[in-house]
Amino acid sequence: MKTTLFKSILIANRGEIASRIIRTCKKMGVRSIAIYSEVDREALFVKQADTAICLGGNSPSESYLNQDKIIEIAKNQKANAIHPGYGFLSENASFAEKCRKENIVFIGPHQEAIQAMALKSNAKALMQKSGVPVIPGYAGSDQTLKTLTKEALRVGFPLIIKAVAGGGGKGMRIVHAKQELSAAIEAAKSESLHAFSNDELLIEKYIPSGKHIEFQIFGDQHGNVIHILERECSLQRRYQKVIEESPSPALTKSLREKMGAAAVNAAKAIQYDNAGTVEFILDISTQEFFFLEVNTRLQVEHPVTEEITGLDLVQLQIEVAQGMPLSVNQNDIVSDGYALECRLYAEDPAANYQPVTGTIHQFSVPKVEGLRLETAIESGSQISVFYDPMIAKIIVKDKTRQSAIQKMIYALSQMVCLGIKTNQGFLKNLLEHTDFLEGGYDTHFLDTHHKDLIINKNPKRSNALASIACTLFDWNERESKRTLLKHIPSGWRNSFYEPLKEAYKTAQDQQITCQYRFQNGAFSFWIEDQSFEVKMVSITGSKIHLEINGMLSSFEIVKNKTAYFIHNESTGAIELHQQSRFPEIKKEKKPGSYEASMPSQIIKILVQKGDEINENDPLLVVSSMKMESTIVANQQGVVKNITVSEGQNVEAGFLLLQIKEK
C-alpha cells in the first residue's frame, strides 16, 4: 500500500483537542491549519496554529459542523488531511465520505466502520455475531409503543432505554417500574428525535452496580489490530465522564486479558483502521462484562493511555492515515505506572452541574513533576454558551495509584481558576473520598454521594478568611492612592472604639459582616464569633500574603466591580460580592414570569398562548452548552404571553413567557 506523507492537516475542531493536535503536528513537521468561529477568534488554539481561518458564525451548525465550508477551506489551503478530533464531525460517516470524494484523507476509521457503529442496534447485532458479549435486551425494527412495552416487560426491571443513534446520555432513561415505562419511552423518543433526527430506541437489562471500562483500540490499513489497555470511566454525571484512570482498580490480569481480546475481536469485526474505543459495562457482582458501544474516534481521555504507555496516539493516527503500518504490536504494549485524569468544567455541581458562562480572569497551574495539562484556556478566555463547558484536562502520572491521587489533590489545591464557578473543589472532594481512594465505586457513585462532594468542609472559616483577604486587598489599594493626611492612621474616626466595617455576600447569598481595626501596624478582625489577628506581609499584583493568627497564607484575588474571586490552597475558590453601604433597590419580579437562568437556545416551545397550565407542566425545552433542560410551571394558570421563538438565542434573565392565574 502506498504511503503518502502529509504536508498540511486541517483541524476541524476547537479548544483543547485542537491545541493537542497542533502540538503533534509541530512535532512531526506538519503544517497545522485551524478553523475558528467568531466567538473563538481570540482563542489560544487559533494563536498556536501555523494558519487559522475564520468560519464565521458562532453556533456549531454555522461553524464546526459546516461540512461544505470546512472542505472548501481545506481545498483552498491544499490540506492533505482533516483531523476531526472528538465531537462535532468526528463520527460523521457522510463527512468522511465527502473528504474521500475530494481526495482529502479523513484521519479516523473508514466510513463503513463509522456507519456500522453509528446505530447502537446495528453495533450490538454485529458484536453478537462476532462473539463479543452483549447485554440481553431488544434492538428490533418494530418501534411501536406496544412492541417496546412488551419487550421491556420481557427484559424486566430495572432496564435502560437508549437512543440507537445516541451518545452523551441523550435519549437515555432508566426505568424501575412498569408505571414509569410509557412516559420514559415517549421522553426518550422525543429527545432522540431532536438530538439525532432519529427516534428509534433499544432496550437493555440495566446493571445496577457496574463499572464503565473502555479499551483503547488501534488498527491500520494492513489488517493489524491491537488494544492499548483499558481506562476506568465509571465516575460520570449526566452520562458524561468526570475522572478517568488507568489501570482500572477493578480488573485482575485475567479479566484484563479477556476484555482486551474481546475489544480486538470487536475491532476486527469492522476492519478497524485508526484510533477507537470499545466500551464495556462490568457487572461488579458477577464479574461478567458486556459490550456497550464503539466510539469511532479519539477519546477525550486519551492522555491517560499515552501517559502509561509512552505513546503519542495522535501521531499514530496520522501515521496510519498516511498508510503506514502500526509501529507497535500487542507485545509492545506494557503499562508503566499509573495515570489519572480530571476534567475541569465551568459548571456548578451544587446546581445539578448546571454549566456556566463568563470570563476566566485568572488561570494558572502549579509546576508539578508528572503533571500534564491539556487546555486552550488562558487568563482572559471566555466560556461561551455555544460549546461544551470543559475548561481543561488535568492529567498526572506516578508510580502507584495512591501517589498519583495524592499528586492530583495537590495540583487541584494549588491551581487557580478565577472568574466563574467550576467543579474544582468538587473534584478535590471526590479524590479525597474513602470509597474512591479504595477503588470501590460504580457508575452511580456521583449520584449517591452528591451531597458529600459539593460541601465546603469548613465554610464559616473559609468565608471569613476570604473576606479578610478582600478587605485588606482594597485597604492596600486605598492606602496607595492617599495623598492627604498620610500621618493620620488608616480608618481614623472620632470614636476610636467603633471598628470599620465591610459587608459581603457569598454566591449562596450568605451575609458576612467583617469588622476590623488597624493599630500599631497590624489588624484585628471580628467576623461573627471568630477573631483574627492579621499582619499584611506583601502584595504583588493579584497575590496578597497575610499572616493570620501566626500562620502565613497566600490569596489570589481577582476583582470585577463589586465581585471578588478568591483562591487559597485551604479554602479553594470562593466568590464574594461586596455589599453597598446604602440600601439596594431590587428589580421587582412579576408573578408568573419565567426567565432564562443562563444564556440558552430555545429548542422547543411546548405550550401556546391561552393554554391552561397545571403545576409542573412542561413549558419550554432550552439548551445551553450541550445540556438540554425543561422549564416547568410552578403554578396553575393560563399562558398569557410567549416572548421567544424556537431556535432563538437568549441571554440570562431574558423573559421567556408569562402565566396569569385563572
XYZ file of C-alpha atoms in Angstrom, residues 3-645:
643
model
C 2.376 5.786 1.854
C 1.590 9.485 1.432
C 3.221 11.942 3.811
C 1.002 14.835 4.853
C 2.352 18.353 4.431
C -0.726 20.109 5.860
C -3.530 18.974 8.176
C -6.711 20.957 8.784
C -8.099 20.541 12.290
C -11.894 20.506 12.197
C -12.343 21.225 15.879
C -11.673 23.750 18.605
C -10.446 24.131 22.174
C -8.065 21.798 23.928
C -8.246 18.974 21.363
C -7.295 21.406 18.591
C -4.310 22.518 20.687
C -3.409 18.878 21.324
C -3.412 18.001 17.608
C -1.445 21.154 16.724
C 1.261 20.090 19.187
C 1.755 16.726 17.464
C 1.673 18.353 14.014
C 4.547 20.624 15.061
C 6.409 17.611 16.470
C 6.038 15.793 13.136
C 6.855 18.823 10.993
C 3.346 19.036 9.539
C 1.685 22.407 8.871
C -1.406 22.836 11.066
C -4.469 24.720 9.841
C -7.002 25.803 12.458
C -10.543 26.916 11.752
C -12.489 29.037 14.183
C -15.872 30.632 14.826
C -16.337 34.306 15.637
C -16.518 33.633 19.375
C -13.194 31.735 19.190
C -11.342 34.482 17.335
C -9.011 35.183 20.296
C -8.781 31.560 21.480
C -5.420 30.027 22.332
C -5.619 27.242 19.739
C -6.058 29.859 16.991
C -2.794 31.520 18.038
C -0.960 28.185 18.200
C -1.755 27.003 14.668
C 0.508 27.735 11.691
C -2.525 29.040 9.793
C -6.002 29.941 11.049
C -9.119 30.713 9.014
C -12.417 32.093 10.316
C -15.516 30.028 9.553
C -17.904 32.817 10.584
C -20.890 32.412 12.872
C -20.920 31.239 16.466
C -23.229 28.248 16.753
C -21.853 24.774 15.914
C -24.124 24.496 12.860
C -22.694 27.734 11.474
C -19.095 26.791 12.204
C -17.625 23.470 13.287
C -20.465 21.422 11.781
C -20.475 23.289 8.459
C -19.138 20.433 6.320
C -19.082 22.225 2.967
C -17.316 25.287 4.367
C -14.692 23.154 6.119
C -13.935 21.132 2.987
C -13.781 24.326 0.914
C -11.175 25.772 3.295
C -9.205 22.504 3.241
C -9.101 22.562 -0.560
C -8.113 26.224 -0.705
C -5.323 25.608 1.801
C -4.205 22.461 -0.044
C -4.590 20.360 3.101
C -3.772 16.678 2.599
C -5.954 15.598 5.500
C -8.562 16.656 8.055
C -8.330 15.663 11.709
C -11.801 15.880 13.304
C -10.707 15.500 16.960
C -13.651 14.328 19.065
C -17.268 15.513 18.967
C -18.584 17.633 16.085
C -17.822 15.699 12.831
C -15.531 13.027 14.273
C -18.073 10.203 13.910
C -19.916 11.540 10.882
C -19.761 8.957 8.080
C -21.128 11.355 5.451
C -18.362 13.861 6.239
C -15.738 11.109 5.952
C -17.230 10.229 2.544
C -17.160 13.873 1.413
C -13.488 14.045 2.348
C -12.767 10.899 0.339
C -14.525 12.278 -2.742
C -12.432 15.441 -2.530
C -9.223 13.380 -2.196
C -8.701 14.607 1.364
C -7.779 11.986 3.957
C -10.133 11.769 6.942
C -7.923 10.991 9.945
C -10.135 8.389 11.521
C -11.574 4.979 10.651
C -13.058 4.315 7.229
C -16.647 5.424 6.742
C -18.054 1.869 6.723
C -16.753 1.299 10.248
C -18.262 4.596 11.407
C -21.568 3.713 9.759
C -21.609 0.217 11.227
C -21.207 1.568 14.778
C -23.404 4.668 14.349
C -26.594 2.878 15.379
C -26.388 1.031 18.685
C -28.809 -1.658 17.487
C -26.664 -2.489 14.436
C -23.493 -2.405 16.506
C -24.973 -4.759 19.066
C -26.077 -7.278 16.422
C -22.676 -7.204 14.740
C -20.843 -7.722 18.028
C -23.107 -10.622 18.930
C -22.192 -12.336 15.641
C -18.501 -11.816 16.408
C -18.732 -13.470 19.817
C -18.458 -10.285 21.860
C -20.698 -10.490 24.986
C -23.749 -8.198 24.733
C -26.388 -7.178 27.296
C -29.742 -9.000 26.999
C -32.410 -6.733 25.533
C -34.374 -5.653 22.452
C -32.957 -3.878 19.384
C -35.616 -4.675 16.792
C -37.058 -2.587 13.958
C -40.620 -2.568 15.349
C -40.611 0.701 17.290
C -44.283 0.951 18.199
C -45.140 1.763 21.797
C -46.935 -1.587 22.082
C -43.897 -3.623 20.994
C -41.415 -1.593 23.033
C -43.603 -2.026 26.102
C -43.955 -5.755 25.510
C -40.192 -6.213 25.055
C -39.448 -4.095 28.098
C -41.658 -6.314 30.248
C -39.851 -9.362 28.830
C -36.429 -7.883 29.716
C -37.618 -6.999 33.230
C -36.818 -4.183 35.631
C -34.647 -2.297 36.138
C -33.975 -1.623 32.468
C -32.428 1.145 30.399
C -33.846 2.747 27.264
C -31.293 4.134 24.793
C -31.469 6.048 21.547
C -29.970 3.820 18.843
C -28.217 6.873 17.387
C -27.401 8.240 20.826
C -24.429 9.469 22.746
C -23.643 11.651 25.748
C -26.715 10.417 27.632
C -29.240 11.925 25.219
C -32.313 9.779 24.619
C -31.466 7.623 27.621
C -33.773 6.697 30.507
C -33.519 4.228 33.401
C -36.865 2.623 34.262
C -37.503 0.854 37.565
C -41.221 0.019 37.327
C -43.992 -0.645 34.795
C -45.867 2.575 35.599
C -42.832 4.652 34.544
C -42.414 2.886 31.200
C -44.711 4.728 28.767
C -43.596 8.184 29.862
C -39.928 7.152 29.676
C -40.319 5.763 26.148
C -42.071 8.921 24.912
C -39.476 11.195 26.537
C -36.553 9.203 25.130
C -38.090 9.216 21.638
C -38.655 12.969 21.737
C -35.150 13.766 22.962
C -33.566 11.353 20.494
C -35.502 12.788 17.556
C -34.362 16.291 18.361
C -30.731 15.381 19.079
C -30.128 12.826 16.310
C -33.086 13.140 13.881
C -33.855 9.518 14.742
C -36.309 8.375 17.418
C -35.518 4.636 17.348
C -34.784 3.078 20.731
C -33.248 -0.069 22.098
C -33.971 -1.644 25.473
C -31.408 -3.367 27.661
C -31.252 -5.014 31.046
C -29.911 -2.438 33.471
C -26.929 -3.400 35.586
C -27.433 -1.550 38.882
C -23.870 -1.919 40.145
C -21.489 -1.657 37.230
C -18.100 -0.356 36.184
C -17.641 1.507 32.918
C -14.441 0.111 31.379
C -13.202 1.081 27.937
C -10.349 -0.366 25.893
C -8.312 1.766 23.534
C -8.114 0.034 20.158
C -5.948 0.811 17.143
C -5.895 -0.580 13.638
C -4.078 0.165 10.410
C -4.754 -0.291 6.701
C -2.702 -3.510 6.633
C -5.069 -5.552 8.807
C -3.200 -5.099 12.088
C -5.370 -4.505 15.170
C -4.286 -4.127 18.785
C -5.680 -2.879 22.069
C -3.724 -0.376 24.163
C -5.065 -1.335 27.584
C -8.057 -0.039 29.485
C -9.357 3.121 31.097
C -11.783 3.164 34.016
C -14.511 5.756 33.327
C -17.178 4.959 35.929
C -17.261 8.413 37.525
C -19.871 10.194 35.434
C -22.550 12.848 35.765
C -25.353 13.028 33.202
C -23.640 10.054 31.487
C -20.549 12.169 30.824
C -17.185 11.321 32.333
C -15.533 13.376 35.073
C -12.498 11.308 36.106
C -10.688 8.575 34.181
C -7.890 6.327 35.396
C -5.661 3.510 34.210
C -5.052 0.774 35.131
C -8.552 0.124 36.453
C -8.532 -0.892 40.131
C -11.330 -3.353 39.303
C -9.515 -5.572 36.780
C -7.454 -8.652 37.508
C -4.811 -9.736 34.999
C -7.103 -12.498 33.734
C -10.129 -10.219 33.313
C -7.987 -7.605 31.557
C -6.812 -10.212 29.042
C -10.373 -11.403 28.352
C -11.742 -7.890 27.882
C -8.766 -6.884 25.748
C -9.286 -9.898 23.482
C -12.991 -9.044 23.156
C -12.076 -5.461 22.228
C -9.728 -6.688 19.480
C -12.442 -9.034 18.165
C -14.858 -6.110 18.056
C -12.342 -4.044 16.063
C -11.598 -6.881 13.651
C -15.320 -7.372 13.023
C -15.430 -3.974 11.292
C -11.876 -3.990 9.833
C -10.960 -1.077 12.081
C -8.106 1.090 10.797
C -7.485 4.007 13.203
C -7.967 5.039 16.839
C -11.142 3.997 18.608
C -12.550 2.748 21.881
C -14.585 -0.327 22.760
C -16.722 0.354 25.817
C -17.893 -2.325 28.235
C -20.029 -2.460 31.367
C -18.586 -4.734 34.058
C -21.090 -6.251 36.487
C -19.301 -5.948 39.838
C -21.383 -8.665 41.475
C -20.805 -11.350 38.810
C -17.582 -10.123 37.119
C -19.354 -10.523 33.769
C -18.730 -7.853 31.159
C -20.885 -6.759 28.234
C -20.364 -4.664 25.108
C -21.793 -1.148 25.174
C -20.526 0.613 22.047
C -17.562 1.505 19.868
C -16.501 5.137 19.796
C -15.042 5.545 16.312
C -12.725 8.411 17.202
C -10.064 9.610 19.579
C -11.447 9.903 23.098
C -11.288 12.932 25.387
C -9.392 10.838 27.929
C -6.716 9.500 25.546
C -3.873 11.225 27.524
C -4.337 8.648 30.299
C -3.307 5.893 27.888
C -0.481 7.986 26.487
C 0.952 8.525 29.953
C 1.102 4.848 30.953
C 2.386 3.610 27.566
C 4.574 6.497 26.365
C 2.763 6.503 23.001
C 1.534 9.565 21.083
C -1.901 8.420 19.914
C -2.398 11.447 17.654
C 0.893 10.676 15.917
C -0.193 7.051 15.493
C -3.465 8.299 13.986
C -1.638 10.433 11.458
C 0.856 7.679 10.592
C -1.763 5.001 9.890
C -3.872 7.540 7.949
C -0.806 8.082 5.753
C -0.814 4.334 5.014
C 1.947 3.276 7.384
C 1.634 0.026 9.344
C 1.283 0.289 13.115
C 4.684 0.950 14.670
C 3.824 -1.190 17.710
C 2.362 -4.659 18.177
C 0.404 -6.188 21.029
C 3.509 -7.470 22.810
C 4.949 -3.950 22.900
C 2.022 -2.649 24.955
C 3.051 -2.526 28.599
C 1.634 -0.355 31.356
C 4.190 1.735 33.209
C 2.900 3.240 36.429
C -0.484 4.819 36.904
C -2.307 7.762 35.290
C -5.335 9.790 36.325
C -7.287 12.498 34.508
C -9.712 15.068 35.937
C -11.954 17.197 33.732
C -12.239 20.770 34.931
C -15.653 22.127 33.914
C -17.275 25.548 34.030
C -20.280 24.331 35.983
C -21.981 24.469 39.358
C -22.057 20.966 40.902
C -24.432 22.195 43.634
C -26.993 23.198 40.974
C -27.139 19.786 39.289
C -23.906 20.539 37.394
C -25.506 23.430 35.549
C -22.962 24.857 33.077
C -21.923 28.480 33.490
C -20.544 31.135 31.185
C -18.262 34.099 31.686
C -14.651 35.240 31.694
C -11.816 33.332 33.332
C -9.888 36.284 34.718
C -7.042 34.277 36.228
C -5.832 30.809 35.234
C -2.631 29.118 36.371
C -1.491 25.590 37.190
C 1.371 24.662 39.530
C 4.560 23.110 38.198
C 4.499 19.522 39.422
C 6.569 16.639 38.120
C 4.317 14.242 36.231
C 1.548 16.832 35.786
C 0.188 17.354 32.269
C -2.329 19.997 31.289
C -4.494 19.886 28.163
C -6.328 23.159 27.635
C -6.903 26.019 25.242
C -7.745 28.405 28.085
C -5.619 31.239 29.418
C -6.267 34.225 31.661
C -8.901 36.343 29.933
C -10.510 33.478 27.991
C -14.283 33.409 27.566
C -16.526 30.426 28.265
C -19.416 30.887 25.852
C -22.896 29.423 25.679
C -22.222 27.803 22.321
C -19.841 24.996 23.253
C -19.011 22.348 25.838
C -18.077 23.882 29.224
C -14.857 21.886 29.697
C -12.003 24.216 30.677
C -9.111 21.778 30.910
C -7.992 18.209 31.410
C -5.555 17.742 34.272
C -3.502 14.554 33.996
C -0.996 13.149 36.460
C 1.261 10.132 36.235
C 3.119 8.431 39.041
C 4.359 5.017 40.128
C 1.233 3.971 42.052
C -2.451 4.847 42.194
C -2.087 6.290 45.689
C 0.829 8.565 44.777
C -0.930 9.776 41.608
C -4.096 10.626 43.559
C -2.047 12.498 46.153
C -0.322 14.467 43.386
C -3.671 15.294 41.755
C -5.120 16.537 45.058
C -2.111 18.826 45.454
C -2.481 20.120 41.881
C -6.177 20.888 42.410
C -5.397 22.660 45.699
C -2.805 24.906 44.054
C -4.494 25.500 40.692
C -6.034 28.962 40.240
C -9.121 29.342 38.049
C -10.999 32.505 38.973
C -13.894 34.407 37.443
C -16.598 31.755 37.132
C -17.849 28.736 39.042
C -16.022 25.485 38.347
C -16.033 21.925 39.673
C -12.502 22.297 41.083
C -13.496 21.863 44.737
C -15.899 19.070 43.804
C -13.073 17.141 42.120
C -10.837 17.548 45.158
C -13.600 16.294 47.483
C -14.159 13.338 45.170
C -10.492 12.350 45.154
C -10.385 12.517 48.968
C -13.481 10.327 49.408
C -12.750 6.992 51.079
C -14.656 4.922 48.504
C -12.710 6.483 45.654
C -9.397 6.009 47.424
C -10.220 2.322 47.839
C -11.401 1.982 44.217
C -14.803 0.768 45.396
C -17.064 2.927 43.253
C -19.500 2.283 40.406
C -21.329 4.326 37.782
C -23.801 5.623 40.419
C -21.149 6.969 42.746
C -21.654 10.665 41.945
C -25.439 10.413 42.299
C -25.192 8.501 45.580
C -22.581 10.761 47.167
C -23.512 14.087 45.592
C -24.220 15.856 48.892
C -20.878 14.763 50.344
C -18.980 16.033 47.321
C -20.409 19.551 46.999
C -19.823 20.678 50.575
C -17.208 23.157 51.700
C -15.709 21.306 54.654
C -15.294 24.455 56.769
C -17.396 27.189 55.104
C -17.532 29.515 58.108
C -13.773 29.814 58.425
C -13.194 29.763 54.641
C -15.585 32.679 54.068
C -14.031 34.605 56.947
C -10.513 34.208 55.550
C -11.684 35.211 52.071
C -13.414 38.340 53.413
C -10.244 39.333 55.330
C -8.188 38.957 52.155
C -10.656 41.062 50.129
C -10.861 43.754 52.794
C -7.085 44.145 53.038
C -6.667 43.947 49.268
C -8.931 47.013 48.982
C -7.381 48.669 52.041
C -3.958 48.458 50.433
C -5.296 49.920 47.196
C -6.845 52.878 49.052
C -3.640 53.458 51.036
C -1.530 53.524 47.907
C -3.720 56.310 46.495
C -3.781 58.503 49.608
C -2.253 61.930 49.054
C -3.664 63.882 52.027
C -3.272 63.452 55.809
C -0.975 60.487 55.479
C 0.096 60.911 59.107
C -3.395 60.002 60.289
C -3.858 56.230 60.790
C -5.989 54.449 58.193
C -9.635 54.239 59.185
C -9.331 57.025 61.773
C -12.643 58.023 63.337
C -13.918 60.358 66.048
C -14.822 57.282 68.088
C -11.807 55.013 68.396
C -13.963 52.222 69.770
C -16.102 51.901 66.647
C -14.414 49.488 64.193
C -14.500 49.765 60.423
C -16.962 47.521 58.632
C -17.241 45.737 55.291
C -20.137 43.539 54.234
C -20.065 40.751 51.669
C -22.416 38.142 50.308
C -21.365 34.686 49.205
C -22.542 33.164 45.924
C -25.092 31.300 48.091
C -26.481 34.634 49.437
C -24.938 34.231 52.886
C -24.204 37.595 54.550
C -20.715 38.191 56.015
C -20.063 41.253 58.176
C -16.396 41.989 58.588
C -15.349 44.368 61.418
C -11.747 45.421 61.800
C -9.356 47.891 63.355
C -5.817 48.888 62.329
C -3.399 49.661 65.156
C 0.395 49.525 65.535
C 0.907 48.109 62.050
C -1.487 45.176 62.493
C -5.189 44.428 62.083
C -7.759 42.948 64.418
C -10.758 41.345 62.698
C -14.088 40.200 64.152
C -16.357 38.113 61.916
C -19.390 36.662 63.694
C -17.902 34.793 66.685
C -14.437 34.497 65.122
C -11.495 36.790 65.817
C -8.263 37.107 63.878
C -5.000 38.963 64.344
C -3.645 39.821 60.927
C -0.453 41.310 59.537
C -0.039 42.239 55.901
C 3.203 40.717 54.616
C 3.156 41.762 50.948
C 1.009 42.345 47.881
C 2.268 41.617 44.369
C -0.237 42.132 41.587
C -3.236 39.917 42.335
C -1.485 37.980 45.121
C -1.704 39.031 48.769
C 0.342 37.400 51.543
C -1.062 37.652 55.071
C -0.066 36.377 58.479
C -3.316 35.271 60.127
C -3.148 34.219 63.771
C 0.534 33.488 63.332
C 0.187 31.450 60.119
C 1.284 32.719 56.689
C -1.401 32.418 53.997
C -1.408 33.455 50.351
C -4.509 34.503 48.431
C -5.003 35.108 44.717
C -7.687 37.776 44.207
C -9.451 38.982 41.080
C -11.833 41.902 41.455
C -14.506 42.683 38.900
C -16.581 45.687 40.003
C -18.126 44.506 43.305
C -17.384 40.825 42.732
C -14.296 39.187 44.210
C -12.922 35.833 43.165
C -10.514 34.467 45.745
C -8.307 31.378 45.812
C -6.343 29.928 48.697
C -4.975 26.400 48.940
C -7.042 25.592 52.042
C -10.282 27.404 51.170
C -10.325 26.649 47.455
C -12.061 29.094 45.119
C -14.589 31.451 46.743
C -16.784 34.143 45.215
C -17.800 37.148 47.329
C -19.866 40.214 46.450
C -19.209 43.472 48.268
C -22.405 44.969 49.643
C -23.226 48.633 49.264
C -23.407 50.779 52.383
C -26.692 52.075 51.022
C -29.962 50.103 50.682
C -30.076 48.105 47.470
C -33.045 48.687 45.190
C -34.021 45.349 43.735
C -35.849 44.917 40.477
C -39.294 43.545 41.202
C -40.026 40.245 39.522
C -43.566 39.947 38.225
C -45.514 36.876 39.387
C -45.867 34.263 36.667
C -42.773 35.420 34.768
C -40.298 32.772 33.595
C -36.782 33.912 32.748
C -33.692 32.191 31.337
C -31.395 31.245 34.209
C -28.381 31.372 31.875
C -27.608 32.090 28.196
C -29.584 29.496 26.239
C -31.100 28.466 22.943
C -34.844 27.805 22.740
C -35.195 24.242 21.450
C -38.923 23.674 21.697
C -41.957 25.609 22.899
C -44.418 23.136 24.403
C -47.378 25.480 25.023
C -49.376 28.114 23.156
C -50.841 31.425 24.227
C -54.155 30.757 26.010
C -53.287 27.198 27.110
C -54.406 26.198 30.608
C -51.427 25.071 32.676
C -51.095 22.941 35.813
C -48.194 22.993 38.231
C -45.189 21.004 36.913
C -46.437 21.058 33.328
C -43.517 21.380 30.847
C -43.378 24.802 29.159
C -40.179 25.023 27.119
C -37.081 22.985 26.321
C -33.868 25.019 26.331
C -30.281 24.072 25.573
C -27.089 25.549 26.924
C -23.560 24.267 26.443
C -24.688 20.861 25.130
C -27.153 20.339 28.015
C -30.911 20.325 27.476
C -33.342 21.150 30.261
C -37.088 21.561 30.536
C -38.654 24.592 32.204
C -41.807 23.588 34.068
C -44.677 25.609 35.533
C -44.543 26.410 39.239
C -48.247 27.342 39.366
C -51.628 26.818 37.778
C -52.795 29.367 35.272
C -53.163 30.381 31.639
C -50.331 31.212 29.227
C -50.550 34.985 28.887
C -47.588 35.715 26.632
C -44.711 33.902 24.897
C -41.797 36.207 24.132
C -39.405 33.783 22.382
C -39.388 31.579 19.311
